[in-house]
mmCIF file with all atom_site columns, C-alpha atoms in Angstrom:
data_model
loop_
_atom_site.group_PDB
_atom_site.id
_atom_site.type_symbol
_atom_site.label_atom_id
_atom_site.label_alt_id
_atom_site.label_comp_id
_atom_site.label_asym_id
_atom_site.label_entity_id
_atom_site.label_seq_id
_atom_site.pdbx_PDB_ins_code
_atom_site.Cartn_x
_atom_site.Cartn_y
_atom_site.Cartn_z
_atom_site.occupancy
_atom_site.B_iso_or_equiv
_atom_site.pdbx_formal_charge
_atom_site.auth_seq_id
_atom_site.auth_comp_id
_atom_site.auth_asym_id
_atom_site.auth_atom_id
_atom_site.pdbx_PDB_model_num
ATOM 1   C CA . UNK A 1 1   ? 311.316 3.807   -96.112  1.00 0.00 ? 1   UNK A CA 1
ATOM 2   C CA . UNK A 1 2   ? 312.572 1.470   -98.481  1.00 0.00 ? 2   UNK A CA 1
ATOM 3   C CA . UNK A 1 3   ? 309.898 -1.096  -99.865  1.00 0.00 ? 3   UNK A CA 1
ATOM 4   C CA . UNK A 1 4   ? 310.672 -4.997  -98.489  1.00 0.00 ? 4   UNK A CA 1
ATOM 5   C CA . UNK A 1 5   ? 310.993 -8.142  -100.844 1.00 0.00 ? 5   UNK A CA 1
ATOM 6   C CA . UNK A 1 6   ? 310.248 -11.836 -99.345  1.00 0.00 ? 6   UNK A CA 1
ATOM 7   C CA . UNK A 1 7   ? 312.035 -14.595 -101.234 1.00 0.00 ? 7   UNK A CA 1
ATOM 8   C CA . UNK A 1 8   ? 312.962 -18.185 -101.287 1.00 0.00 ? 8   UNK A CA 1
ATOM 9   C CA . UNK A 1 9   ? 316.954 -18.270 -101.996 1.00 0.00 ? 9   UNK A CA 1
ATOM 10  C CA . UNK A 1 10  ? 319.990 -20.467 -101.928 1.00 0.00 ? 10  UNK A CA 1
ATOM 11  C CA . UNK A 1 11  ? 323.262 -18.773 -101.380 1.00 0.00 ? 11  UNK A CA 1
ATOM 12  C CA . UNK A 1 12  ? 325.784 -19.469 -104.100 1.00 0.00 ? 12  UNK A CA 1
ATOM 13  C CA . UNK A 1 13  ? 328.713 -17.282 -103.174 1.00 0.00 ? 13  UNK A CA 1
ATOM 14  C CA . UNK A 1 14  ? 329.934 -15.596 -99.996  1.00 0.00 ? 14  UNK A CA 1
ATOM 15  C CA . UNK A 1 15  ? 332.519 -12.985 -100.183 1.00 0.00 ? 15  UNK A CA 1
ATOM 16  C CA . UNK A 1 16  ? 333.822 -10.734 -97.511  1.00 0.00 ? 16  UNK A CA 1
ATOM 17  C CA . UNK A 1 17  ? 332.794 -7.217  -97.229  1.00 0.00 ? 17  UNK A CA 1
ATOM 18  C CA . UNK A 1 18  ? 335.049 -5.245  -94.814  1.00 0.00 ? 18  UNK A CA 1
ATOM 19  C CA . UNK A 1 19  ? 335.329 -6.477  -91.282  1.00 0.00 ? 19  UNK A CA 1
ATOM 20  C CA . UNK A 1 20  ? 332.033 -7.990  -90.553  1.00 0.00 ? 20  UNK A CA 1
ATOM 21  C CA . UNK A 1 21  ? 329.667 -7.911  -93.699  1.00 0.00 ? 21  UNK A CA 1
ATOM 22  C CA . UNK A 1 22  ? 329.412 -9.602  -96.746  1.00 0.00 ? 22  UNK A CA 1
ATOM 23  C CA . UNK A 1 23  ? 328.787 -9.659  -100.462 1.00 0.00 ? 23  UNK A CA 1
ATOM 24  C CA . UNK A 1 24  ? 326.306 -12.275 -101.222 1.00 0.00 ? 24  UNK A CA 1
ATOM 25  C CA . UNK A 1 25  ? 325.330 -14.148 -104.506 1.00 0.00 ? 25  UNK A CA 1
ATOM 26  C CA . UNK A 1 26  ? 321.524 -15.470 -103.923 1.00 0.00 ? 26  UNK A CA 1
ATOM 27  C CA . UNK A 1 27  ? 319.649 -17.344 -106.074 1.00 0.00 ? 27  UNK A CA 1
ATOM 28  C CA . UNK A 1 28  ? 316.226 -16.370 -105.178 1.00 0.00 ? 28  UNK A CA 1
ATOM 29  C CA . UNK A 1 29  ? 312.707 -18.105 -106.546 1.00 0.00 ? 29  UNK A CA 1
ATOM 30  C CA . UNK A 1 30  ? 311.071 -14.720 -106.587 1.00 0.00 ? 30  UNK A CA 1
ATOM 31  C CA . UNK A 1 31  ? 313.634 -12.028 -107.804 1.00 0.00 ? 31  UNK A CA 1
ATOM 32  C CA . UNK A 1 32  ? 316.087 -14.278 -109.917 1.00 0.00 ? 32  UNK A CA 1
ATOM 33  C CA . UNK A 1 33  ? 320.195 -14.235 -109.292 1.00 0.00 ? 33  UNK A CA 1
ATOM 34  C CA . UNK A 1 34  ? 320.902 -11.246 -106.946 1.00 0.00 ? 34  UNK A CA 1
ATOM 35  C CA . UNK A 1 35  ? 324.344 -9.514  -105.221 1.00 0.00 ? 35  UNK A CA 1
ATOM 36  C CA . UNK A 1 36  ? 322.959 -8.517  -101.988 1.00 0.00 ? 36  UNK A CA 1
ATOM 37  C CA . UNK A 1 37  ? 325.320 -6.769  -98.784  1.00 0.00 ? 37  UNK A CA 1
ATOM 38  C CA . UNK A 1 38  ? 324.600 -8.540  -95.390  1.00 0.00 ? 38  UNK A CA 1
ATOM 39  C CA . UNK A 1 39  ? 325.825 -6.420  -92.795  1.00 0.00 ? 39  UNK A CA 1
ATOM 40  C CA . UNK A 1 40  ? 327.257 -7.943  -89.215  1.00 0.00 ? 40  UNK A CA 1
ATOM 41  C CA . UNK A 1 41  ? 326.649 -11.398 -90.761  1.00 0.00 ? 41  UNK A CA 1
ATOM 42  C CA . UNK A 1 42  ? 330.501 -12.141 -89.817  1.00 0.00 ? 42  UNK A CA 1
ATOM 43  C CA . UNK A 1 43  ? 330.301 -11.055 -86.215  1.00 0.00 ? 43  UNK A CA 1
ATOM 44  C CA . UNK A 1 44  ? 330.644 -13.714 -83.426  1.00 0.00 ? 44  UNK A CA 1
ATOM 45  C CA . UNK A 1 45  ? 327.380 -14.308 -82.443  1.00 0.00 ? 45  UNK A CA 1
ATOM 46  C CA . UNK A 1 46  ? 325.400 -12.597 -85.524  1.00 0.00 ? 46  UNK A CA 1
ATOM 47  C CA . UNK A 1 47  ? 321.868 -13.533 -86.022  1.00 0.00 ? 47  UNK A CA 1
ATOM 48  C CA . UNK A 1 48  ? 322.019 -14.070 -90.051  1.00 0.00 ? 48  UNK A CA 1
ATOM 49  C CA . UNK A 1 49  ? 325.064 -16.185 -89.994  1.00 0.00 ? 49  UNK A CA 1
ATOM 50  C CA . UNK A 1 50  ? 323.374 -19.708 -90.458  1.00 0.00 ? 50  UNK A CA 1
ATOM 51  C CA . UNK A 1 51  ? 320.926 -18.445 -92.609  1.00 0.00 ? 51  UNK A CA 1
ATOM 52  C CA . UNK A 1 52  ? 323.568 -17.027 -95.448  1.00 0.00 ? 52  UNK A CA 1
ATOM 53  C CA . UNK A 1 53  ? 326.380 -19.579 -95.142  1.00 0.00 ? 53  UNK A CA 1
ATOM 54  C CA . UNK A 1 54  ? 327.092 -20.839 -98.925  1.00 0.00 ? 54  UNK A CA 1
ATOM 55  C CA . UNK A 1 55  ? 324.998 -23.371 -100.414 1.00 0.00 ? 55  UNK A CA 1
ATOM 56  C CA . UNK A 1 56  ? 322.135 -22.827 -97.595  1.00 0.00 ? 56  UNK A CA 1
ATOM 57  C CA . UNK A 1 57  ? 318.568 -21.899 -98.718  1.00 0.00 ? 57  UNK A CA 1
ATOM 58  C CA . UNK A 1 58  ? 316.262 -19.591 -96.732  1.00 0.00 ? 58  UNK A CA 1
ATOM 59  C CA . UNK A 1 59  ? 313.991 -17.385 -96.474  1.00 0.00 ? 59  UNK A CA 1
ATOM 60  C CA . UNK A 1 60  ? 314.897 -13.830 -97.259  1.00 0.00 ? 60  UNK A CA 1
ATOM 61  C CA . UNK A 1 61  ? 313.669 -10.690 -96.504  1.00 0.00 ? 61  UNK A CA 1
ATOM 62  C CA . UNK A 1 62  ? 315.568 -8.545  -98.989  1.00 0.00 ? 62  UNK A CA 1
ATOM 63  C CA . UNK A 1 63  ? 315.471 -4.455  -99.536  1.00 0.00 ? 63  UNK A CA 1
ATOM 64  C CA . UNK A 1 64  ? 316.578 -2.593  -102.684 1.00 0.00 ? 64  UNK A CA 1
ATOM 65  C CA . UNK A 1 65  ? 318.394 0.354   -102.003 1.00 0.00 ? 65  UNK A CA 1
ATOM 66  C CA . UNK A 1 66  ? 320.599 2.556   -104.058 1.00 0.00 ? 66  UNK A CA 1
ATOM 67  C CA . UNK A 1 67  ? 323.997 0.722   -103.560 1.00 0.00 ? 67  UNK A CA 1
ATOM 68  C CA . UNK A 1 68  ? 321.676 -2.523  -104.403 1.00 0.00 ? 68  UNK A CA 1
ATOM 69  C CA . UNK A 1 69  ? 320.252 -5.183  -102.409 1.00 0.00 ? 69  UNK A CA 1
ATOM 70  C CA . UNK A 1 70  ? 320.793 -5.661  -98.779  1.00 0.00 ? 70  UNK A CA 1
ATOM 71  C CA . UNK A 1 71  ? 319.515 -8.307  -96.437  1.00 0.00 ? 71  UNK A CA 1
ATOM 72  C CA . UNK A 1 72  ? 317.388 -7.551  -93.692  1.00 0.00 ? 72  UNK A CA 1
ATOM 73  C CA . UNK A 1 73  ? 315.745 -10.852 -92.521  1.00 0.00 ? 73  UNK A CA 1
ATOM 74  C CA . UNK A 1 74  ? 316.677 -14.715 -93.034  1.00 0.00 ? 74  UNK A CA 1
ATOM 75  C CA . UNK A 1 75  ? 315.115 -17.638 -91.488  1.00 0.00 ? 75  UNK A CA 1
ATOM 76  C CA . UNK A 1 76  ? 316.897 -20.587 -92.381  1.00 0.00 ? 76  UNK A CA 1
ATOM 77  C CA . UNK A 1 77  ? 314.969 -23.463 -94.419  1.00 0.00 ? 77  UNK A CA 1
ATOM 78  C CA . UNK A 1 78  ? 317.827 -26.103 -95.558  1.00 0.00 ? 78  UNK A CA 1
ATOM 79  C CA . UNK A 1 79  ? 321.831 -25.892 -95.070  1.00 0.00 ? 79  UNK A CA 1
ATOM 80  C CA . UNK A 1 80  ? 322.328 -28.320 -97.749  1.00 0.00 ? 80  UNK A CA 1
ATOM 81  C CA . UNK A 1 81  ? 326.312 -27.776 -97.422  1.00 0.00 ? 81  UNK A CA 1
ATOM 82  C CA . UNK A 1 82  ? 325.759 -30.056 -93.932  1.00 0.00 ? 82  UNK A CA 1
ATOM 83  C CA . UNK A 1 83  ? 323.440 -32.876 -95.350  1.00 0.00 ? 83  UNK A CA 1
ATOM 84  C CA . UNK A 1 84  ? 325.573 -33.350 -98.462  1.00 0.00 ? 84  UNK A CA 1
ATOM 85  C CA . UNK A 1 85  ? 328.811 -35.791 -98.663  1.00 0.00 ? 85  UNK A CA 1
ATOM 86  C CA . UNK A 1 86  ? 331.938 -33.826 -99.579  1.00 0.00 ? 86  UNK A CA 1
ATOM 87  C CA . UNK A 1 87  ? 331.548 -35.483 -103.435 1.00 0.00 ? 87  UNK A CA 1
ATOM 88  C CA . UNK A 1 88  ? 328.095 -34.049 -103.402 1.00 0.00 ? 88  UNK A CA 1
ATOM 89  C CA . UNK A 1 89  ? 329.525 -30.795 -102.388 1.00 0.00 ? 89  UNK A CA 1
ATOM 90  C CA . UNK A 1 90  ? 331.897 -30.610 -105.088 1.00 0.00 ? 90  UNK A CA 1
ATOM 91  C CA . UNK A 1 91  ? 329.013 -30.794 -107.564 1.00 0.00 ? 91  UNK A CA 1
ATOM 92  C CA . UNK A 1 92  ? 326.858 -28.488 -105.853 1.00 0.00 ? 92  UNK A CA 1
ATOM 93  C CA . UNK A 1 93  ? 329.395 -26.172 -106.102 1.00 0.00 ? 93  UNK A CA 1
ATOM 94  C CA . UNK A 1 94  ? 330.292 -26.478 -109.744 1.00 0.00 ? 94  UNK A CA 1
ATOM 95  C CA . UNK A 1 95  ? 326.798 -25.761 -110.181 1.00 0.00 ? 95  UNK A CA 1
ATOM 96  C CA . UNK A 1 96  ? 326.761 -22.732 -108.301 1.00 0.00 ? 96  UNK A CA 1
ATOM 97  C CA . UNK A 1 97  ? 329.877 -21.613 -110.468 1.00 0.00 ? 97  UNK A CA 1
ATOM 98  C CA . UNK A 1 98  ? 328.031 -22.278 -113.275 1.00 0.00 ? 98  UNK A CA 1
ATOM 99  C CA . UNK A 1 99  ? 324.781 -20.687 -112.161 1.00 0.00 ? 99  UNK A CA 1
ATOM 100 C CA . UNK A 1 100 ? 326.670 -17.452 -111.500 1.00 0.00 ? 100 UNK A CA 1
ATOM 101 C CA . UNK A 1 101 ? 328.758 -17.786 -115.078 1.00 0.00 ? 101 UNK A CA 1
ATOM 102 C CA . UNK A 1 102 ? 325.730 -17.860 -117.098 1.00 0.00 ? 102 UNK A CA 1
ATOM 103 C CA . UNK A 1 103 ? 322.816 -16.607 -115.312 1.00 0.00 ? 103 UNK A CA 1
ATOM 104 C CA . UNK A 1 104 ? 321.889 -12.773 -116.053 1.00 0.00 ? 104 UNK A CA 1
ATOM 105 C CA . UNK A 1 105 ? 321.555 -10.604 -112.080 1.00 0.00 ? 105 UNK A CA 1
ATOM 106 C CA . UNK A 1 106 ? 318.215 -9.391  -111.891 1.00 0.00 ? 106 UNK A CA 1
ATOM 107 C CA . UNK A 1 107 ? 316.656 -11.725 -114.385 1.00 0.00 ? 107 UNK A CA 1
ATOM 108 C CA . UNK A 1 108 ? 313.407 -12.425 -112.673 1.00 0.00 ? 108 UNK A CA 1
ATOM 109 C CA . UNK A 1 109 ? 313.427 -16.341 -113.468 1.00 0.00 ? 109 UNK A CA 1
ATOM 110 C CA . UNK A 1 110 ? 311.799 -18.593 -111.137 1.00 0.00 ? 110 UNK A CA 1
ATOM 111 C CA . UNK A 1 111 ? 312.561 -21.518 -112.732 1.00 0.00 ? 111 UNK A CA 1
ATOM 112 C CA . UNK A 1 112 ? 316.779 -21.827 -112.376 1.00 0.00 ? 112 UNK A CA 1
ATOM 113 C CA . UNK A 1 113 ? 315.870 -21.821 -108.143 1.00 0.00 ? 113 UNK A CA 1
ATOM 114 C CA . UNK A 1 114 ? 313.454 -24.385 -108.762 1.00 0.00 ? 114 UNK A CA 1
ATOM 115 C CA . UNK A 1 115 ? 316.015 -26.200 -110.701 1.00 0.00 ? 115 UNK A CA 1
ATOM 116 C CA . UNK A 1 116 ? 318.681 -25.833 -108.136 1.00 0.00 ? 116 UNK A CA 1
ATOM 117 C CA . UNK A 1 117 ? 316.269 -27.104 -105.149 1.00 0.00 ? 117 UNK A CA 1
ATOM 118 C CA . UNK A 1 118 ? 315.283 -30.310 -107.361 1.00 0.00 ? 118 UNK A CA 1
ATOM 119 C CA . UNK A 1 119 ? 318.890 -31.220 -107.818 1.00 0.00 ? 119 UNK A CA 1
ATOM 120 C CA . UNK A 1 120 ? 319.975 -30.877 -104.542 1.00 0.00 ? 120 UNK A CA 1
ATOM 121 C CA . UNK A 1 121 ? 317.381 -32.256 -103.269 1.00 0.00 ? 121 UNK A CA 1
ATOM 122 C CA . UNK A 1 122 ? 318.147 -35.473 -105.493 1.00 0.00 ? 122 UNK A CA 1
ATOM 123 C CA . UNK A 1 123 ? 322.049 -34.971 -104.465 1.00 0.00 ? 123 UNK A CA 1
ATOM 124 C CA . UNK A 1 124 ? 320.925 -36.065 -100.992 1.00 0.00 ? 124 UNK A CA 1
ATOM 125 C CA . UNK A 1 125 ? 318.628 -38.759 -102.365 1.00 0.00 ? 125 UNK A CA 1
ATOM 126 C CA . UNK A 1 126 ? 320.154 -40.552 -105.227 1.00 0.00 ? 126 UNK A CA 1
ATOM 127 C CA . UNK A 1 127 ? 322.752 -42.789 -104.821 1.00 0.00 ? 127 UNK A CA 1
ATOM 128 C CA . UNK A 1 128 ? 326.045 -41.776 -105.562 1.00 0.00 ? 128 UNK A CA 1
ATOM 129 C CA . UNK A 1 129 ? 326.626 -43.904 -108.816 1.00 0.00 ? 129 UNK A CA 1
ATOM 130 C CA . UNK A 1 130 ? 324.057 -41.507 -110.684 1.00 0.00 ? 130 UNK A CA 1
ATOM 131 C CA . UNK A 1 131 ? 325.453 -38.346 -109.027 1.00 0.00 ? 131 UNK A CA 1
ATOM 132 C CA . UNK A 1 132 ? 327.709 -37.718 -112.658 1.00 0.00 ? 132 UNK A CA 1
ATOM 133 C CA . UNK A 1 133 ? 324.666 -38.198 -114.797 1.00 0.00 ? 133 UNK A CA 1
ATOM 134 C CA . UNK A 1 134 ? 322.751 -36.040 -112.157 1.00 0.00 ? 134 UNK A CA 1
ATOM 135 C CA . UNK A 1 135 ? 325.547 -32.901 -113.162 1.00 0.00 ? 135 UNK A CA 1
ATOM 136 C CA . UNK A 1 136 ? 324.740 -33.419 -116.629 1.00 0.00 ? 136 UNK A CA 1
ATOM 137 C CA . UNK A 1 137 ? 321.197 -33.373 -116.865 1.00 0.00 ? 137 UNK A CA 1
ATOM 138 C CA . UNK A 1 138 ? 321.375 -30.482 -114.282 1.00 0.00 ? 138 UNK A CA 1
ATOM 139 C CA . UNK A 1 139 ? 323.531 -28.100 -116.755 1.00 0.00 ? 139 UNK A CA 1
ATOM 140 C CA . UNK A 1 140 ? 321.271 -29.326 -119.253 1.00 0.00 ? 140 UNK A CA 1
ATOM 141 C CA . UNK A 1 141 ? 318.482 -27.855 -117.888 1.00 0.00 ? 141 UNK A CA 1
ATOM 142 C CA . UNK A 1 142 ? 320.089 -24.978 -116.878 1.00 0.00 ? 142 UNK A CA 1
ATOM 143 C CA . UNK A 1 143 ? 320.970 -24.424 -120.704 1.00 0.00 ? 143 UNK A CA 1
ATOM 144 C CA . UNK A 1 144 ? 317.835 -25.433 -121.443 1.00 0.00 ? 144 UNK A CA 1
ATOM 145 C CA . UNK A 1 145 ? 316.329 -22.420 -119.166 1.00 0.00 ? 145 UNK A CA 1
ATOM 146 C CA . UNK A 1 146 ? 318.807 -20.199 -120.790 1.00 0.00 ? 146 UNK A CA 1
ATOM 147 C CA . UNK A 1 147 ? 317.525 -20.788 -124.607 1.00 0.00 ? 147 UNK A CA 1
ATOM 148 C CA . UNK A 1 148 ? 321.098 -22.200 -124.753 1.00 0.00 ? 148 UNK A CA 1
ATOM 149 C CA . UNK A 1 149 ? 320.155 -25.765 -125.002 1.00 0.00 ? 149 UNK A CA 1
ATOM 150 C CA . UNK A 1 150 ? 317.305 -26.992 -127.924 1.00 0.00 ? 150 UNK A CA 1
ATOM 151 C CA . UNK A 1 151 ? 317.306 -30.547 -127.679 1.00 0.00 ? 151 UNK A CA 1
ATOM 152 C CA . UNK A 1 152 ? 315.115 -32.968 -126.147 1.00 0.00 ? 152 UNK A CA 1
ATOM 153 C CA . UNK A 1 153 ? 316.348 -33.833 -122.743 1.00 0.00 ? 153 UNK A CA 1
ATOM 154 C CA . UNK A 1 154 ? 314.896 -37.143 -121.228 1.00 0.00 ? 154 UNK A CA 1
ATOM 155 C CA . UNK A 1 155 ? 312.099 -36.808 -118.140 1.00 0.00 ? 155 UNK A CA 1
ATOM 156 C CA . UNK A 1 156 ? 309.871 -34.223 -117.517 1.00 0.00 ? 156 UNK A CA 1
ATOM 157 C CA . UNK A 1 157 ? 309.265 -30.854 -115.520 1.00 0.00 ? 157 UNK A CA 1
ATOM 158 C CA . UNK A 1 158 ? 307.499 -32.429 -112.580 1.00 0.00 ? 158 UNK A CA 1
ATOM 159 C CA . UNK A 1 159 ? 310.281 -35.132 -111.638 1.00 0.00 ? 159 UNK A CA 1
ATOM 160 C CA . UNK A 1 160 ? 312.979 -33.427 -113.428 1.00 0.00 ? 160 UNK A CA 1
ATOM 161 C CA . UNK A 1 161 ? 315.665 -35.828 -111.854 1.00 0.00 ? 161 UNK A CA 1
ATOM 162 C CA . UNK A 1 162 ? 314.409 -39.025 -111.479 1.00 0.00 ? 162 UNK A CA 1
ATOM 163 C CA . UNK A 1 163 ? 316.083 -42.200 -111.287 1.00 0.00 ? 163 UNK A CA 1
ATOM 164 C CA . UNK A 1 164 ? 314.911 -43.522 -114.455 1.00 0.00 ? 164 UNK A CA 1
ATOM 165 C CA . UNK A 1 165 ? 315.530 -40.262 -116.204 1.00 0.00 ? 165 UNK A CA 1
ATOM 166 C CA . UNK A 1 166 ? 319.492 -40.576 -114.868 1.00 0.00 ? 166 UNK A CA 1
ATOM 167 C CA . UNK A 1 167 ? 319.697 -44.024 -116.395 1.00 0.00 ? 167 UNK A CA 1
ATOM 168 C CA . UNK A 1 168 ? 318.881 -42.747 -119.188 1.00 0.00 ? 168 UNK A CA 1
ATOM 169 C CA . UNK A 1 169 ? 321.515 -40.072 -119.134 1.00 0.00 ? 169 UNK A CA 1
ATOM 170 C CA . UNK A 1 170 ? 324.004 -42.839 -117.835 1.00 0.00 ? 170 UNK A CA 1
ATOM 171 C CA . UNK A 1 171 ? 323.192 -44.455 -121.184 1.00 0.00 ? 171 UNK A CA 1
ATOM 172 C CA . UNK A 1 172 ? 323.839 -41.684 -123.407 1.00 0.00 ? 172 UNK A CA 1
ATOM 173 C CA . UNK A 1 173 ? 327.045 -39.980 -121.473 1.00 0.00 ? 173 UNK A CA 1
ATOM 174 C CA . UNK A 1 174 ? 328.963 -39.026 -124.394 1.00 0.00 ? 174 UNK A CA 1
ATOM 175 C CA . UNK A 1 175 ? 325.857 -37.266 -126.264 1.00 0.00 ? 175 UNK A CA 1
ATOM 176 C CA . UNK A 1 176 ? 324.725 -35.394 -123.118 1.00 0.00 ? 176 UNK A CA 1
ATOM 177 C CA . UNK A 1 177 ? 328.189 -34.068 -122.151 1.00 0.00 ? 177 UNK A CA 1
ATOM 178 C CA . UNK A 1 178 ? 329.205 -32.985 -126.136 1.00 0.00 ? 178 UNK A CA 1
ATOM 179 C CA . UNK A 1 179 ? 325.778 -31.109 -125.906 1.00 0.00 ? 179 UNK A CA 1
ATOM 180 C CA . UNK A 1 180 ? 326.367 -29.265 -122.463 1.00 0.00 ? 180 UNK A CA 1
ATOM 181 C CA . UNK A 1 181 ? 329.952 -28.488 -123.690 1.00 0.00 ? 181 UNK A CA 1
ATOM 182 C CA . UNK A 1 182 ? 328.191 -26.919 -126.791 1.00 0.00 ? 182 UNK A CA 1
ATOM 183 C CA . UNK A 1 183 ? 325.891 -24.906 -124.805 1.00 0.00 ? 183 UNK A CA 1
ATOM 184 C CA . UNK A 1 184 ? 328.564 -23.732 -122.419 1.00 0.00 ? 184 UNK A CA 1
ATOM 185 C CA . UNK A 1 185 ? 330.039 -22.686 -125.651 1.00 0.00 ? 185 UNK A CA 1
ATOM 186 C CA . UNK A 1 186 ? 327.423 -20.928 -127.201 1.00 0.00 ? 186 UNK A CA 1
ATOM 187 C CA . UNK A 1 187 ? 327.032 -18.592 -124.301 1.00 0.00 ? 187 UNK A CA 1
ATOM 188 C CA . UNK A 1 188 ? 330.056 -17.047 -124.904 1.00 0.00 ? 188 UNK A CA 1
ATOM 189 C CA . UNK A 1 189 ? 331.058 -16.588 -121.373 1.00 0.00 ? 189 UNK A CA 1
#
């Protein structure tokens, strides 16, 4: 028998699998960016469904096998695709692409889910206005996480996005985007 992972995870990507599975790209707070096969998830009536739509966050009960990670168990925390406005969405899922463009599978890196969390959480909280300087800081940090990013970046670890810390951002637009388009660059992906 195959030994059982439990993990905190947001779903960043859903792609079909056949028929009635898919391919799954899970950011997880325990195990880092994994592809993981959920089988039946597509199925009328299937169990895992609202658990593993994209851009919900769960809990996961994941298995490593020898064609890779599989998901056995979800209980669903937060389907931030529903509480989200459509502009919110957008972001989130920009995000996501850019989570999956630069973040290594298997890296076991708790700190790009705890990222991801914070800023959607402050999607749904901020007002709209701040959601662009929200974007920024959030690549930021994801650079930041990535040793792509050196810089100071304004706030700190605790309240990562907080309104006064977006201001800031708001203030210095130009300087903030120039040095996420840098990063972005630097990665060479």
């Amino acid at each position: 028998m195959r030994q059982s992972y439990a993990s905190d995870g947001v779903v960043l990507r859903t792609r079909p699998l056949g028929e009635e599975s898919a391919l799954l790209s899970i950011l997880t707070s325990e195990l880092g960016l994994i592809h993981a096969r959920a089988q039946g998830v597509k199925k009328m009536g299937a169990k895992l469904a609202g658990a593993l739509q994209t851009l919900s966050e769960s809990e996961l009960t994941l298995v490593a096998g020898r064609e890779g990670w599989r998901v056995r168990g979800a209980v669903p925390r937060t389907n931030w695709f529903s509480l989200l406005t459509p502009a919110s969405r957008t972001r989130a899922a920009r995000i996501a692409a850019l989570l999956l463009r630069l973040v290594p599978a298997d890296e076991k890196d708790a700190r790009h889910f705890t990222l991801l969390t914070a800023f959607m959480t402050a999607l749904k909280e901020t007002p709209e206005a701040a959601h662009e300087a929200l974007e920024c800081l959030m690549v930021l940090r994801t650079l930041e996480a990535l040793g792509l990013e050196t810089g100071d970046l304004p706030g700190d670890r605790e309240a990562p996005f907080s309104i006064d810390t977006l201001r800031d951002v708001e203030r210095k637009r130009t300087a903030f985007v120039t040095r996420a388009n840098m990063g972005i660059a630097a990665s060479g992906l």
